[in-house]
Amino acid sequence: MKLGGAYSFDQESYSRFYPLACDDGIDLVDFTPGNQKRPHGPAISLMRVQWISK
């Protein structure tokens, strides 16, 4: 991830990634698909994660 790749996670895969990233010192937000606007029709909520260096 620190090489600049962007990754998208569904809720289940993000819940597996989140504790590993936190253990590595990466500060992330919770996955909250209920707080997002949903498009009409079938859709999957995704969380996009990308390392951005300061």
mmCIF file of N, CA and C in Angstrom:
data_model
loop_
_atom_site.group_PDB
_atom_site.id
_atom_site.type_symbol
_atom_site.label_atom_id
_atom_site.label_comp_id
_atom_site.label_asym_id
_atom_site.label_seq_id
_atom_site.Cartn_x
_atom_site.Cartn_y
_atom_site.Cartn_z
ATOM 1 N N MET A 1 0.828 -1.186 0.000
ATOM 2 C CA MET A 1 0.000 0.000 0.000
ATOM 3 C C MET A 1 0.874 1.253 0.000
ATOM 4 N N LYS A 2 1.994 1.217 0.715
ATOM 5 C CA LYS A 2 2.854 2.399 0.796
ATOM 6 C C LYS A 2 3.548 2.695 -0.525
ATOM 7 N N LEU A 3 3.424 1.808 -1.507
ATOM 8 C CA LEU A 3 3.986 2.061 -2.834
ATOM 9 C C LEU A 3 3.030 2.860 -3.709
ATOM 10 N N GLY A 4 1.840 3.200 -3.203
ATOM 11 C CA GLY A 4 0.937 4.088 -3.921
ATOM 12 C C GLY A 4 -0.299 3.440 -4.510
ATOM 13 N N GLY A 5 -0.494 2.162 -4.265
ATOM 14 C CA GLY A 5 -1.681 1.500 -4.801
ATOM 15 C C GLY A 5 -2.943 1.935 -4.072
ATOM 16 N N ALA A 6 -4.060 1.925 -4.774
ATOM 17 C CA ALA A 6 -5.364 2.206 -4.180
ATOM 18 C C ALA A 6 -6.146 0.897 -4.148
ATOM 19 N N TYR A 7 -6.831 0.641 -3.057
ATOM 20 C CA TYR A 7 -7.569 -0.601 -2.871
ATOM 21 C C TYR A 7 -8.996 -0.297 -2.454
ATOM 22 N N SER A 8 -9.928 -1.096 -2.941
ATOM 23 C CA SER A 8 -11.332 -0.953 -2.567
ATOM 24 C C SER A 8 -11.766 -2.214 -1.831
ATOM 25 N N PHE A 9 -12.478 -2.018 -0.728
ATOM 26 C CA PHE A 9 -12.923 -3.117 0.115
ATOM 27 C C PHE A 9 -14.433 -3.051 0.298
ATOM 28 N N ASP A 10 -15.088 -4.220 0.274
ATOM 29 C CA ASP A 10 -16.475 -4.253 0.713
ATOM 30 C C ASP A 10 -16.454 -4.320 2.242
ATOM 31 N N GLN A 11 -17.616 -4.308 2.867
ATOM 32 C CA GLN A 11 -17.666 -4.223 4.324
ATOM 33 C C GLN A 11 -16.986 -5.416 4.996
ATOM 34 N N GLU A 12 -17.196 -6.614 4.489
ATOM 35 C CA GLU A 12 -16.600 -7.803 5.098
ATOM 36 C C GLU A 12 -15.074 -7.784 4.988
ATOM 37 N N SER A 13 -14.556 -7.490 3.803
ATOM 38 C CA SER A 13 -13.101 -7.492 3.636
ATOM 39 C C SER A 13 -12.459 -6.322 4.389
ATOM 40 N N TYR A 14 -13.139 -5.171 4.469
ATOM 41 C CA TYR A 14 -12.602 -4.038 5.226
ATOM 42 C C TYR A 14 -12.518 -4.373 6.709
ATOM 43 N N SER A 15 -13.513 -5.122 7.215
ATOM 44 C CA SER A 15 -13.490 -5.492 8.635
ATOM 45 C C SER A 15 -12.316 -6.418 8.950
ATOM 46 N N ARG A 16 -11.809 -7.132 7.959
ATOM 47 C CA ARG A 16 -10.619 -7.968 8.156
ATOM 48 C C ARG A 16 -9.344 -7.136 8.011
ATOM 49 N N PHE A 17 -9.346 -6.176 7.111
ATOM 50 C CA PHE A 17 -8.191 -5.319 6.863
ATOM 51 C C PHE A 17 -7.977 -4.310 7.992
ATOM 52 N N TYR A 18 -9.058 -3.744 8.513
ATOM 53 C CA TYR A 18 -9.008 -2.653 9.485
ATOM 54 C C TYR A 18 -8.120 -2.945 10.701
ATOM 55 N N PRO A 19 -8.319 -4.069 11.416
ATOM 56 C CA PRO A 19 -7.463 -4.289 12.595
ATOM 57 C C PRO A 19 -5.987 -4.498 12.234
ATOM 58 N N LEU A 20 -5.718 -5.070 11.084
ATOM 59 C CA LEU A 20 -4.330 -5.256 10.662
ATOM 60 C C LEU A 20 -3.669 -3.909 10.379
ATOM 61 N N ALA A 21 -4.389 -3.024 9.715
ATOM 62 C CA ALA A 21 -3.860 -1.701 9.415
ATOM 63 C C ALA A 21 -3.660 -0.896 10.703
ATOM 64 N N CYS A 22 -4.602 -0.982 11.614
ATOM 65 C CA CYS A 22 -4.479 -0.265 12.887
ATOM 66 C C CYS A 22 -3.276 -0.777 13.679
ATOM 67 N N ASP A 23 -3.058 -2.092 13.677
ATOM 68 C CA ASP A 23 -1.896 -2.665 14.358
ATOM 69 C C ASP A 23 -0.591 -2.171 13.744
ATOM 70 N N ASP A 24 -0.623 -1.805 12.468
ATOM 71 C CA ASP A 24 0.559 -1.304 11.770
ATOM 72 C C ASP A 24 0.698 0.215 11.904
ATOM 73 N N GLY A 25 -0.211 0.836 12.666
ATOM 74 C CA GLY A 25 -0.118 2.271 12.915
ATOM 75 C C GLY A 25 -0.800 3.145 11.875
ATOM 76 N N ILE A 26 -1.613 2.560 11.002
ATOM 77 C CA ILE A 26 -2.327 3.331 9.993
ATOM 78 C C ILE A 26 -3.653 3.807 10.597
ATOM 79 N N ASP A 27 -3.908 5.103 10.515
ATOM 80 C CA ASP A 27 -5.114 5.695 11.082
ATOM 81 C C ASP A 27 -6.226 5.653 10.031
ATOM 82 N N LEU A 28 -7.267 4.869 10.294
ATOM 83 C CA LEU A 28 -8.373 4.704 9.343
ATOM 84 C C LEU A 28 -9.699 5.087 9.984
ATOM 85 N N VAL A 29 -10.690 5.328 9.153
ATOM 86 C CA VAL A 29 -12.051 5.588 9.629
ATOM 87 C C VAL A 29 -12.844 4.290 9.565
ATOM 88 N N ASP A 30 -13.946 4.252 10.301
ATOM 89 C CA ASP A 30 -14.821 3.083 10.265
ATOM 90 C C ASP A 30 -15.575 3.021 8.946
ATOM 91 N N PHE A 31 -15.932 1.819 8.554
ATOM 92 C CA PHE A 31 -16.736 1.590 7.355
ATOM 93 C C PHE A 31 -18.193 1.816 7.746
ATOM 94 N N THR A 32 -18.822 2.856 7.191
ATOM 95 C CA THR A 32 -20.200 3.202 7.557
ATOM 96 C C THR A 32 -21.065 3.343 6.309
ATOM 97 N N PRO A 33 -21.397 2.229 5.652
ATOM 98 C CA PRO A 33 -22.197 2.336 4.434
ATOM 99 C C PRO A 33 -23.585 2.909 4.667
ATOM 100 N N GLY A 34 -24.120 2.808 5.877
ATOM 101 C CA GLY A 34 -25.441 3.353 6.165
ATOM 102 C C GLY A 34 -25.480 4.873 6.109
ATOM 103 N N ASN A 35 -24.328 5.520 6.214
ATOM 104 C CA ASN A 35 -24.265 6.985 6.185
ATOM 105 C C ASN A 35 -24.102 7.535 4.776
ATOM 106 N N GLN A 36 -24.021 6.673 3.779
ATOM 107 C CA GLN A 36 -23.777 7.095 2.402
ATOM 108 C C GLN A 36 -25.075 7.120 1.601
ATOM 109 N N LYS A 37 -25.140 7.986 0.599
ATOM 110 C CA LYS A 37 -26.282 7.985 -0.309
ATOM 111 C C LYS A 37 -26.199 6.737 -1.171
ATOM 112 N N ARG A 38 -27.319 6.078 -1.379
ATOM 113 C CA ARG A 38 -27.344 4.860 -2.177
ATOM 114 C C ARG A 38 -27.963 5.158 -3.534
ATOM 115 N N PRO A 39 -27.311 4.691 -4.593
ATOM 116 C CA PRO A 39 -27.889 4.868 -5.924
ATOM 117 C C PRO A 39 -29.098 3.954 -6.096
ATOM 118 N N HIS A 40 -29.911 4.271 -7.073
ATOM 119 C CA HIS A 40 -31.059 3.416 -7.362
ATOM 120 C C HIS A 40 -30.570 2.124 -7.992
ATOM 121 N N GLY A 41 -31.201 1.021 -7.664
ATOM 122 C CA GLY A 41 -30.819 -0.261 -8.228
ATOM 123 C C GLY A 41 -29.802 -0.970 -7.355
ATOM 124 N N PRO A 42 -29.328 -2.121 -7.828
ATOM 125 C CA PRO A 42 -28.369 -2.897 -7.032
ATOM 126 C C PRO A 42 -27.024 -2.174 -6.936
ATOM 127 N N ALA A 43 -26.459 -2.196 -5.755
ATOM 128 C CA ALA A 43 -25.170 -1.534 -5.544
ATOM 129 C C ALA A 43 -24.446 -2.206 -4.385
ATOM 130 N N ILE A 44 -23.134 -2.114 -4.385
ATOM 131 C CA ILE A 44 -22.304 -2.613 -3.305
ATOM 132 C C ILE A 44 -21.528 -1.426 -2.741
ATOM 133 N N SER A 45 -21.608 -1.227 -1.437
ATOM 134 C CA SER A 45 -20.853 -0.160 -0.800
ATOM 135 C C SER A 45 -19.397 -0.575 -0.696
ATOM 136 N N LEU A 46 -18.490 0.318 -1.102
ATOM 137 C CA LEU A 46 -17.065 0.038 -1.056
ATOM 138 C C LEU A 46 -16.344 1.149 -0.308
ATOM 139 N N MET A 47 -15.233 0.790 0.312
ATOM 140 C CA MET A 47 -14.346 1.752 0.960
ATOM 141 C C MET A 47 -13.044 1.741 0.183
ATOM 142 N N ARG A 48 -12.620 2.911 -0.292
ATOM 143 C CA ARG A 48 -11.366 3.034 -1.047
ATOM 144 C C ARG A 48 -10.286 3.528 -0.104
ATOM 145 N N VAL A 49 -9.144 2.825 -0.102
ATOM 146 C CA VAL A 49 -8.027 3.166 0.779
ATOM 147 C C VAL A 49 -6.793 3.365 -0.087
ATOM 148 N N GLN A 50 -6.084 4.482 0.152
ATOM 149 C CA GLN A 50 -4.860 4.761 -0.580
ATOM 150 C C GLN A 50 -3.896 5.484 0.350
ATOM 151 N N TRP A 51 -2.635 5.090 0.309
ATOM 152 C CA TRP A 51 -1.606 5.732 1.122
ATOM 153 C C TRP A 51 -1.239 7.065 0.480
ATOM 154 N N ILE A 52 -1.293 8.137 1.261
ATOM 155 C CA ILE A 52 -0.905 9.464 0.776
ATOM 156 C C ILE A 52 0.175 9.978 1.715
ATOM 157 N N SER A 53 1.356 10.186 1.203
ATOM 158 C CA SER A 53 2.442 10.685 2.044
ATOM 159 C C SER A 53 2.362 12.198 2.168
ATOM 160 N N LYS A 54 2.745 12.685 3.314
ATOM 161 C CA LYS A 54 2.672 14.137 3.582
ATOM 162 C C LYS A 54 3.962 14.804 3.244
#
